[in-house]
Amino acid sequence: MLTRKISGRPQPMKRMPTLELADLPDWCWCTLQSGADAPDHAFHTAVIATVREQAPEARTVVLRAVAPQDRTLWFHTDRRSAKVRALSANPRLSWVFWDAGTRIQLRCAGEARMAPSADQIDAHWAALRESSRSLYPGMEQFLPVACSVDAFDWLELDRDGHRRAQLRWHEDRWHARWIDP
């Protein structure tokens, strides 16, 4: 059994079952869905990176919803935030998810859409807990942001050898390949 030290005590590590390359797109979407659904899941929060005024910016967001059929990830923000200005100037963004237990990093790249329909805004607002709603001065400042994912970079860190795969959306399907870390 693999172990890691936390506060001087060995802790068991979750071992990732061996995945075939063809299984990775489904694994990515199922794991992201679990992250959106469960606040205690490692993929519930992610770092997103944008570019503003020719400088990279990164911040943590909560993964709020996943729509695999549309290849879409959602987070929420305040319309007045710097990330909205950054994404208005350049809608490309990157997500980084990390699960310390399985030692899996998943990077997702795509394009943000910040003009959701009134129905989408209402649905996202209704799904929020009251404590989350209170973070916004009103629904008029609340903005669900959708990201159309067109690439995944999956990395498993392992003492016996890392595994890494790239997945690209092209011609209506995922194209995957193993790469050297």
PDB file of N, CA and C in Angstrom, residues 137-177:
ATOM      1  N   PRO A 137     -24.365  41.373  -3.604  1.00  0.00           N
ATOM      2  CA  PRO A 137     -25.244  42.446  -3.132  1.00  0.00           C
ATOM      3  C   PRO A 137     -26.650  42.351  -3.719  1.00  0.00           C
ATOM      4  N   GLY A 138     -26.828  41.478  -4.659  1.00  0.00           N
ATOM      5  CA  GLY A 138     -28.135  41.261  -5.272  1.00  0.00           C
ATOM      6  C   GLY A 138     -27.961  40.403  -6.507  1.00  0.00           C
ATOM      7  N   MET A 139     -29.044  39.895  -7.006  1.00  0.00           N
ATOM      8  CA  MET A 139     -28.972  39.008  -8.165  1.00  0.00           C
ATOM      9  C   MET A 139     -28.424  39.730  -9.391  1.00  0.00           C
ATOM     10  N   GLU A 140     -28.566  41.056  -9.423  1.00  0.00           N
ATOM     11  CA  GLU A 140     -28.062  41.801 -10.590  1.00  0.00           C
ATOM     12  C   GLU A 140     -26.543  41.764 -10.704  1.00  0.00           C
ATOM     13  N   GLN A 141     -25.823  41.455  -9.623  1.00  0.00           N
ATOM     14  CA  GLN A 141     -24.360  41.347  -9.673  1.00  0.00           C
ATOM     15  C   GLN A 141     -23.888  39.913  -9.858  1.00  0.00           C
ATOM     16  N   PHE A 142     -24.819  38.958  -9.776  1.00  0.00           N
ATOM     17  CA  PHE A 142     -24.509  37.530  -9.873  1.00  0.00           C
ATOM     18  C   PHE A 142     -24.331  37.131 -11.335  1.00  0.00           C
ATOM     19  N   LEU A 143     -23.229  36.444 -11.629  1.00  0.00           N
ATOM     20  CA  LEU A 143     -22.968  36.028 -13.002  1.00  0.00           C
ATOM     21  C   LEU A 143     -22.474  34.580 -13.052  1.00  0.00           C
ATOM     22  N   PRO A 144     -23.282  33.657 -13.571  1.00  0.00           N
ATOM     23  CA  PRO A 144     -22.770  32.323 -13.842  1.00  0.00           C
ATOM     24  C   PRO A 144     -21.914  32.389 -15.111  1.00  0.00           C
ATOM     25  N   VAL A 145     -20.748  31.783 -15.072  1.00  0.00           N
ATOM     26  CA  VAL A 145     -19.843  31.785 -16.223  1.00  0.00           C
ATOM     27  C   VAL A 145     -19.698  30.345 -16.702  1.00  0.00           C
ATOM     28  N   ALA A 146     -19.953  30.142 -17.987  1.00  0.00           N
ATOM     29  CA  ALA A 146     -19.817  28.826 -18.608  1.00  0.00           C
ATOM     30  C   ALA A 146     -18.493  28.772 -19.349  1.00  0.00           C
ATOM     31  N   CYS A 147     -17.861  27.624 -19.314  1.00  0.00           N
ATOM     32  CA  CYS A 147     -16.627  27.419 -20.057  1.00  0.00           C
ATOM     33  C   CYS A 147     -16.798  26.199 -20.951  1.00  0.00           C
ATOM     34  N   SER A 148     -16.692  26.407 -22.245  1.00  0.00           N
ATOM     35  CA  SER A 148     -16.729  25.305 -23.203  1.00  0.00           C
ATOM     36  C   SER A 148     -15.341  24.682 -23.255  1.00  0.00           C
ATOM     37  N   VAL A 149     -15.221  23.453 -22.784  1.00  0.00           N
ATOM     38  CA  VAL A 149     -13.931  22.776 -22.683  1.00  0.00           C
ATOM     39  C   VAL A 149     -13.561  22.167 -24.026  1.00  0.00           C
ATOM     40  N   ASP A 150     -12.335  22.466 -24.479  1.00  0.00           N
ATOM     41  CA  ASP A 150     -11.864  21.869 -25.729  1.00  0.00           C
ATOM     42  C   ASP A 150     -10.576  21.073 -25.545  1.00  0.00           C
ATOM     43  N   ALA A 151     -10.060  21.011 -24.299  1.00  0.00           N
ATOM     44  CA  ALA A 151      -8.838  20.236 -24.048  1.00  0.00           C
ATOM     45  C   ALA A 151      -8.760  19.836 -22.577  1.00  0.00           C
ATOM     46  N   PHE A 152      -8.247  18.640 -22.360  1.00  0.00           N
ATOM     47  CA  PHE A 152      -7.906  18.144 -21.027  1.00  0.00           C
ATOM     48  C   PHE A 152      -6.438  17.740 -21.054  1.00  0.00           C
ATOM     49  N   ASP A 153      -5.783  17.931 -19.913  1.00  0.00           N
ATOM     50  CA  ASP A 153      -4.442  17.397 -19.699  1.00  0.00           C
ATOM     51  C   ASP A 153      -4.517  16.655 -18.371  1.00  0.00           C
ATOM     52  N   TRP A 154      -4.405  15.336 -18.420  1.00  0.00           N
ATOM     53  CA  TRP A 154      -4.554  14.470 -17.254  1.00  0.00           C
ATOM     54  C   TRP A 154      -3.172  13.981 -16.842  1.00  0.00           C
ATOM     55  N   LEU A 155      -2.850  14.133 -15.556  1.00  0.00           N
ATOM     56  CA  LEU A 155      -1.536  13.734 -15.056  1.00  0.00           C
ATOM     57  C   LEU A 155      -1.703  12.971 -13.754  1.00  0.00           C
ATOM     58  N   GLU A 156      -1.111  11.782 -13.702  1.00  0.00           N
ATOM     59  CA  GLU A 156      -1.063  10.997 -12.477  1.00  0.00           C
ATOM     60  C   GLU A 156       0.383  10.948 -12.009  1.00  0.00           C
ATOM     61  N   LEU A 157       0.626  11.443 -10.815  1.00  0.00           N
ATOM     62  CA  LEU A 157       1.970  11.390 -10.233  1.00  0.00           C
ATOM     63  C   LEU A 157       2.113  10.087  -9.458  1.00  0.00           C
ATOM     64  N   ASP A 158       3.173   9.353  -9.744  1.00  0.00           N
ATOM     65  CA  ASP A 158       3.385   8.066  -9.112  1.00  0.00           C
ATOM     66  C   ASP A 158       4.884   7.812  -8.997  1.00  0.00           C
ATOM     67  N   ARG A 159       5.306   7.284  -7.856  1.00  0.00           N
ATOM     68  CA  ARG A 159       6.733   6.993  -7.659  1.00  0.00           C
ATOM     69  C   ARG A 159       7.275   5.996  -8.676  1.00  0.00           C
ATOM     70  N   ASP A 160       6.393   5.139  -9.173  1.00  0.00           N
ATOM     71  CA  ASP A 160       6.814   4.122 -10.143  1.00  0.00           C
ATOM     72  C   ASP A 160       6.787   4.638 -11.574  1.00  0.00           C
ATOM     73  N   GLY A 161       6.451   5.882 -11.748  1.00  0.00           N
ATOM     74  CA  GLY A 161       6.407   6.477 -13.081  1.00  0.00           C
ATOM     75  C   GLY A 161       5.116   7.253 -13.291  1.00  0.00           C
ATOM     76  N   HIS A 162       5.251   8.489 -13.670  1.00  0.00           N
ATOM     77  CA  HIS A 162       4.076   9.322 -13.918  1.00  0.00           C
ATOM     78  C   HIS A 162       3.411   8.901 -15.222  1.00  0.00           C
ATOM     79  N   ARG A 163       2.104   9.179 -15.307  1.00  0.00           N
ATOM     80  CA  ARG A 163       1.361   8.957 -16.556  1.00  0.00           C
ATOM     81  C   ARG A 163       0.663  10.267 -16.908  1.00  0.00           C
ATOM     82  N   ARG A 164       0.717  10.598 -18.187  1.00  0.00           N
ATOM     83  CA  ARG A 164       0.103  11.848 -18.626  1.00  0.00           C
ATOM     84  C   ARG A 164      -0.561  11.625 -19.985  1.00  0.00           C
ATOM     85  N   ALA A 165      -1.730  12.226 -20.135  1.00  0.00           N
ATOM     86  CA  ALA A 165      -2.453  12.130 -21.402  1.00  0.00           C
ATOM     87  C   ALA A 165      -3.015  13.494 -21.757  1.00  0.00           C
ATOM     88  N   GLN A 166      -3.078  13.752 -23.038  1.00  0.00           N
ATOM     89  CA  GLN A 166      -3.731  14.960 -23.551  1.00  0.00           C
ATOM     90  C   GLN A 166      -4.945  14.530 -24.348  1.00  0.00           C
ATOM     91  N   LEU A 167      -6.033  15.275 -24.156  1.00  0.00           N
ATOM     92  CA  LEU A 167      -7.269  15.027 -24.882  1.00  0.00           C
ATOM     93  C   LEU A 167      -7.669  16.333 -25.552  1.00  0.00           C
ATOM     94  N   ARG A 168      -7.997  16.256 -26.824  1.00  0.00           N
ATOM     95  CA  ARG A 168      -8.407  17.436 -27.588  1.00  0.00           C
ATOM     96  C   ARG A 168      -9.742  17.155 -28.266  1.00  0.00           C
ATOM     97  N   TRP A 169     -10.650  18.124 -28.230  1.00  0.00           N
ATOM     98  CA  TRP A 169     -11.922  18.007 -28.921  1.00  0.00           C
ATOM     99  C   TRP A 169     -11.730  18.487 -30.357  1.00  0.00           C
ATOM    100  N   HIS A 170     -12.008  17.592 -31.286  1.00  0.00           N
ATOM    101  CA  HIS A 170     -11.826  17.919 -32.700  1.00  0.00           C
ATOM    102  C   HIS A 170     -12.790  17.079 -33.516  1.00  0.00           C
ATOM    103  N   GLU A 171     -13.464  17.716 -34.446  1.00  0.00           N
ATOM    104  CA  GLU A 171     -14.405  17.030 -35.336  1.00  0.00           C
ATOM    105  C   GLU A 171     -15.417  16.200 -34.546  1.00  0.00           C
ATOM    106  N   ASP A 172     -15.993  16.841 -33.522  1.00  0.00           N
ATOM    107  CA  ASP A 172     -17.084  16.257 -32.725  1.00  0.00           C
ATOM    108  C   ASP A 172     -16.722  15.022 -31.915  1.00  0.00           C
ATOM    109  N   ARG A 173     -15.451  14.890 -31.558  1.00  0.00           N
ATOM    110  CA  ARG A 173     -15.076  13.785 -30.662  1.00  0.00           C
ATOM    111  C   ARG A 173     -13.742  14.108 -29.988  1.00  0.00           C
ATOM    112  N   TRP A 174     -13.485  13.367 -28.884  1.00  0.00           N
ATOM    113  CA  TRP A 174     -12.236  13.513 -28.156  1.00  0.00           C
ATOM    114  C   TRP A 174     -11.145  12.686 -28.828  1.00  0.00           C
ATOM    115  N   HIS A 175      -9.985  13.291 -29.015  1.00  0.00           N
ATOM    116  CA  HIS A 175      -8.786  12.613 -29.510  1.00  0.00           C
ATOM    117  C   HIS A 175      -7.798  12.613 -28.357  1.00  0.00           C
ATOM    118  N   ALA A 176      -7.349  11.427 -27.957  1.00  0.00           N
ATOM    119  CA  ALA A 176      -6.489  11.297 -26.787  1.00  0.00           C
ATOM    120  C   ALA A 176      -5.180  10.622 -27.174  1.00  0.00           C
ATOM    121  N   ARG A 177      -4.134  10.999 -26.437  1.00  0.00           N
ATOM    122  CA  ARG A 177      -2.830  10.361 -26.652  1.00  0.00           C
ATOM    123  C   ARG A 177      -2.038  10.441 -25.356  1.00  0.00           C
TER     124      ARG A 177
END
